PDB file of C-alpha atoms in Angstrom:
ATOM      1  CA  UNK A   1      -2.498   6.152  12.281  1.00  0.00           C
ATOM      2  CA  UNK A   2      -1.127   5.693   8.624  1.00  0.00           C
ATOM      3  CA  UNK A   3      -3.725   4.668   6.164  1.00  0.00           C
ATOM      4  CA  UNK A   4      -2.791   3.592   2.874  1.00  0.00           C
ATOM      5  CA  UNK A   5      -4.133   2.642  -0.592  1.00  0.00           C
ATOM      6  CA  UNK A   6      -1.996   1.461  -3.177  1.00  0.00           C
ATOM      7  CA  UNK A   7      -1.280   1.042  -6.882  1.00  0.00           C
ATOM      8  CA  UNK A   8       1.631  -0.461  -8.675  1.00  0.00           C
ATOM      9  CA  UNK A   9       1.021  -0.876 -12.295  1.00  0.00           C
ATOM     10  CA  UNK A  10       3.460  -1.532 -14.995  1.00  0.00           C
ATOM     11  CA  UNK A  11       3.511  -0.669 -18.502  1.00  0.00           C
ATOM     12  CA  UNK A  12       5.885  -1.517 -21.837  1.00  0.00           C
ATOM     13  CA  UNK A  13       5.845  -2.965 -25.352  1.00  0.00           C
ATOM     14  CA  UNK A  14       4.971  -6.516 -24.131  1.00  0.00           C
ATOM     15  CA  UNK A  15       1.917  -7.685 -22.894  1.00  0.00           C
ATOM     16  CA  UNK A  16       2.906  -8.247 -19.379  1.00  0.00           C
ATOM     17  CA  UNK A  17       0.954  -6.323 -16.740  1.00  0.00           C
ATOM     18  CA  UNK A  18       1.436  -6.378 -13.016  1.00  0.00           C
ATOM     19  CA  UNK A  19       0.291  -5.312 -10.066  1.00  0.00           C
ATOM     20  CA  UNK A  20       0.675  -5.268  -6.568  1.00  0.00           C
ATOM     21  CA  UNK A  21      -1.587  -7.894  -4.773  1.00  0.00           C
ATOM     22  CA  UNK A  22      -4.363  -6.901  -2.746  1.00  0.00           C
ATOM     23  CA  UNK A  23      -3.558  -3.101  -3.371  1.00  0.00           C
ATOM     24  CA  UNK A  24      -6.661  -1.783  -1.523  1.00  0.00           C
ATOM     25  CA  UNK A  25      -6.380  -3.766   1.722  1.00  0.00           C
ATOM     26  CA  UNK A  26      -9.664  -5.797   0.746  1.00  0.00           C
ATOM     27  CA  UNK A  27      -8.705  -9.231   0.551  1.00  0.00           C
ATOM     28  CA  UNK A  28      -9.373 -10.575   3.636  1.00  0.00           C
ATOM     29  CA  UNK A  29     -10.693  -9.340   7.151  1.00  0.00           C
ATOM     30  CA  UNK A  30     -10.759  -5.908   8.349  1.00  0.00           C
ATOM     31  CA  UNK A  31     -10.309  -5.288  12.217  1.00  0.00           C
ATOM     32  CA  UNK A  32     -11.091  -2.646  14.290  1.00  0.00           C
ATOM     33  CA  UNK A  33      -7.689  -1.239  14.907  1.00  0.00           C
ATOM     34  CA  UNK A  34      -7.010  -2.950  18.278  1.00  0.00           C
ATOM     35  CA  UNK A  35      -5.549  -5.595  16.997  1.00  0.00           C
ATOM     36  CA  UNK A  36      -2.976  -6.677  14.180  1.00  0.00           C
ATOM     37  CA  UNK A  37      -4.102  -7.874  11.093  1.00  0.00           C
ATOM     38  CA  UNK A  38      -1.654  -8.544   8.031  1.00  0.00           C
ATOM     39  CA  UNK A  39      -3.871  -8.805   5.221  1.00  0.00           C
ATOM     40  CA  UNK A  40      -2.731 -11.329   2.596  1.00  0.00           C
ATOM     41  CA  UNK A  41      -0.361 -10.654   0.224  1.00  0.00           C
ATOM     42  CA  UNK A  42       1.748  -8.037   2.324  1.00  0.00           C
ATOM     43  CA  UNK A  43       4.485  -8.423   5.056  1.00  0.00           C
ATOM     44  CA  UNK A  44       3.849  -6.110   8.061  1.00  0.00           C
ATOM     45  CA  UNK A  45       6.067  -5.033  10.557  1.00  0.00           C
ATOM     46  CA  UNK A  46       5.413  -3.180  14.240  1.00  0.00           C
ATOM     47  CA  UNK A  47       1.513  -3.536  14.373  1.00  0.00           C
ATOM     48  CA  UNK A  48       0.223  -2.035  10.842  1.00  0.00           C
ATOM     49  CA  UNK A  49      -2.953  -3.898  10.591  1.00  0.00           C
ATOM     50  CA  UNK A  50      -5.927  -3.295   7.915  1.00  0.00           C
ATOM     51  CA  UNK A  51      -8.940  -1.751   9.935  1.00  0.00           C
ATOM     52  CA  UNK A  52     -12.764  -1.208   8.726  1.00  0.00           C
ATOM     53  CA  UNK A  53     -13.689   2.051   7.340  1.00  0.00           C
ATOM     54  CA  UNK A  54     -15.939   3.967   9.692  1.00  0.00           C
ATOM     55  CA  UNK A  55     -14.447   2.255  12.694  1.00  0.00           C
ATOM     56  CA  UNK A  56     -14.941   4.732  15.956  1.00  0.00           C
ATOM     57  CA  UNK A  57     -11.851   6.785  16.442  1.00  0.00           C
ATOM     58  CA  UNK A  58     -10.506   5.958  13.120  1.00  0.00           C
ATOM     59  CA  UNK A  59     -11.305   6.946   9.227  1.00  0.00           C
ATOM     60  CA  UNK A  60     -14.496   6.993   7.880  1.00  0.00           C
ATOM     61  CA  UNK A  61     -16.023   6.751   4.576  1.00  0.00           C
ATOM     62  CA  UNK A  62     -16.472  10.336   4.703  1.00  0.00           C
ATOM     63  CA  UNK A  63     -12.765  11.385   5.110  1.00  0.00           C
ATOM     64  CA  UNK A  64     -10.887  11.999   2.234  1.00  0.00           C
ATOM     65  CA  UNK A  65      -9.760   8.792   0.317  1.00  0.00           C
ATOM     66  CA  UNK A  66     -10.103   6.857  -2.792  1.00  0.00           C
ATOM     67  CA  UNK A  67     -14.015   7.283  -4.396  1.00  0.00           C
ATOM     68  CA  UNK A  68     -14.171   3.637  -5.155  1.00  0.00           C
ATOM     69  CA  UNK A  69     -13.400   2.458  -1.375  1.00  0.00           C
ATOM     70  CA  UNK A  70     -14.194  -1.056  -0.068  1.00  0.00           C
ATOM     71  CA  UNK A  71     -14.156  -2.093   3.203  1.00  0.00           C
ATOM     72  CA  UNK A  72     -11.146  -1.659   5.148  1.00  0.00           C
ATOM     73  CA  UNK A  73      -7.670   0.910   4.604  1.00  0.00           C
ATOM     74  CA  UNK A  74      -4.135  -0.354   5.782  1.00  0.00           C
ATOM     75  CA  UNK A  75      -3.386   1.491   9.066  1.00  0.00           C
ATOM     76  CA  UNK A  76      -0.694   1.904  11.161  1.00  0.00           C
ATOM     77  CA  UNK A  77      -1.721  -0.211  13.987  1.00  0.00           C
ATOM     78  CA  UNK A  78      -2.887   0.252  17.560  1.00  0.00           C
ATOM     79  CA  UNK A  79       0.429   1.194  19.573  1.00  0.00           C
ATOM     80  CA  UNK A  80       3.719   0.965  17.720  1.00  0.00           C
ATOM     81  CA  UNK A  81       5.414   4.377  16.561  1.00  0.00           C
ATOM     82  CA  UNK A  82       7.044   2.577  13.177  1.00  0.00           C
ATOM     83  CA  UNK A  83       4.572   0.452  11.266  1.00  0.00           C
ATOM     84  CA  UNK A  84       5.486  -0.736   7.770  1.00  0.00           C
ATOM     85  CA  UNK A  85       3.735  -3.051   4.868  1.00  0.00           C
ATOM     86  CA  UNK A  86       6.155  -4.365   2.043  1.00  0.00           C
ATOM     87  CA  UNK A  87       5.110  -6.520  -0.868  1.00  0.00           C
ATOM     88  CA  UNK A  88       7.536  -7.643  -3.605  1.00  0.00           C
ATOM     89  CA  UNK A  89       6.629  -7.824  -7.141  1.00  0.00           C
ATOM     90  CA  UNK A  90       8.152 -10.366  -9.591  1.00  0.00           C
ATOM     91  CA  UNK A  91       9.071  -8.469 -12.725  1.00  0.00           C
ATOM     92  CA  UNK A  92      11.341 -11.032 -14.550  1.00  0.00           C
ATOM     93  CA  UNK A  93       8.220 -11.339 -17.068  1.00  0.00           C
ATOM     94  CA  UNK A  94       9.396  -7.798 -18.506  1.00  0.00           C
ATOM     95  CA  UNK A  95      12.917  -8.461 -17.868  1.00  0.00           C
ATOM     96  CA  UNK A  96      13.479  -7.625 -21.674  1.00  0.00           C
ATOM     97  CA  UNK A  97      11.543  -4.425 -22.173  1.00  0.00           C
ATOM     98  CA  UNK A  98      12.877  -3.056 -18.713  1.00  0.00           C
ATOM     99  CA  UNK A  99      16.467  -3.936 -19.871  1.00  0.00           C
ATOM    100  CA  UNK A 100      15.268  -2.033 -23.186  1.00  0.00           C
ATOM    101  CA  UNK A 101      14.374   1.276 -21.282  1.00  0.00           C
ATOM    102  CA  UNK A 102      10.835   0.065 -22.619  1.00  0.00           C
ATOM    103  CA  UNK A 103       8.766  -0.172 -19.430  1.00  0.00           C
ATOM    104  CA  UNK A 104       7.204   2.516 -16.951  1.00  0.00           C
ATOM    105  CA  UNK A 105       5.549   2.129 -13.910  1.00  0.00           C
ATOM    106  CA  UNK A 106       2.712   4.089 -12.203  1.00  0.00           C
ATOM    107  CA  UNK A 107       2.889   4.342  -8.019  1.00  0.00           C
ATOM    108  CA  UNK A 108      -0.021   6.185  -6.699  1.00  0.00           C
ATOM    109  CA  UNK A 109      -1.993   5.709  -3.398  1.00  0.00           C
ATOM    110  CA  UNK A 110      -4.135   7.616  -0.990  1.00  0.00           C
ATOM    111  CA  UNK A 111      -1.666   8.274   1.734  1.00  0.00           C
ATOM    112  CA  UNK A 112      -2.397   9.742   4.908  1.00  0.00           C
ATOM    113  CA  UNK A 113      -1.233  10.489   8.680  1.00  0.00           C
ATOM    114  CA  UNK A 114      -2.970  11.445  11.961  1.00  0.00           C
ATOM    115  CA  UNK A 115      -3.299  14.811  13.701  1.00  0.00           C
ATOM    116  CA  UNK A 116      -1.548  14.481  16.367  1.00  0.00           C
ATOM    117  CA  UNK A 117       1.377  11.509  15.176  1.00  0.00           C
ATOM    118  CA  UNK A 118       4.713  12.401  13.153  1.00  0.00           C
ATOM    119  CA  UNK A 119       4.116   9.705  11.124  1.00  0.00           C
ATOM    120  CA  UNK A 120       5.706   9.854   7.457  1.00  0.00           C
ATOM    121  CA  UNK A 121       5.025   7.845   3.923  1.00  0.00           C
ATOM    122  CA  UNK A 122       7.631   6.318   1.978  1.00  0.00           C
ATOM    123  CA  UNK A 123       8.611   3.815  -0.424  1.00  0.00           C
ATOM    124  CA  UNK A 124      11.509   1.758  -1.416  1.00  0.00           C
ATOM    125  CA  UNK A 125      13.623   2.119  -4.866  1.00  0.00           C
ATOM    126  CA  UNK A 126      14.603  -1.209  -6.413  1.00  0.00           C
ATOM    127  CA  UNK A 127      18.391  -0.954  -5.889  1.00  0.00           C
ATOM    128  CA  UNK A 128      18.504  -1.270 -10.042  1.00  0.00           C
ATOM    129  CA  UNK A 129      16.001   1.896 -10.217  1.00  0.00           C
ATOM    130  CA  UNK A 130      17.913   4.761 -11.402  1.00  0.00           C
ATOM    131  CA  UNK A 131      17.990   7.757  -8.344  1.00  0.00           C
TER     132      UNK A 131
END
């Protein structure tokens, strides 16, 4: 089980802010990690679903995680060994202060792996991001 919560904001001399859509897996249903659920905004592969806090056999609200948790955490699903949620973000609207060296970004997240799994965390660099 991989259970995620994540932030994507953006910062620079304009007045543009962004961020990633539904970020905390609370728009929309939360399951109870039996089934696949792709919560809106996101694009899921394998079976990463979004599933309830304090489901039976999976997180609860009194693991470790965020202190201003909702309802449900993006998981890993209930039987595929790669899961994966990707969301794109539109930043033309600080296409001028990010070709200006102007603009940083902030990535943080609560992100987590089962016991017993050899699951991993990741994400993707913009293939403009410098390495």
């Amino acid at each position: 089980m991989l259970t995620s919560l994540l932030c994507l904001a953006f910062a620079g001399s304009s007045s543009a802010q962004l961020t990633l859509e539904n970020g905390n897996a609370e728009a929309g249903p939360g399951g109870d990690g039996s089934t696949v659920i792709v919560p809106p905004g996101w694009t899921a592969s394998g079976d990463a679903t979004v599933v309830l806090w304090s489901t039976p056999g999976w997180m609860n609200s009194s693991d470790p995680g965020p202190a201003d948790r909702g309802l449900n955490y993006f998981a890993g699903g209930p039987g595929m060994p790669s899961t994966s949620f990707e969301q794109t973000v539109d930043v033309s609207a600080l296409a001028t202060d990010i070709d200006a060296g102007l603009v940083t970004y902030d990535l943080n997240g609560w992100l987590g792996g089962w016991i017993n799994t050899s699951g991993t965390n990741s994400r993707r660099k913009n293939r403009d991001e410098e390495q």
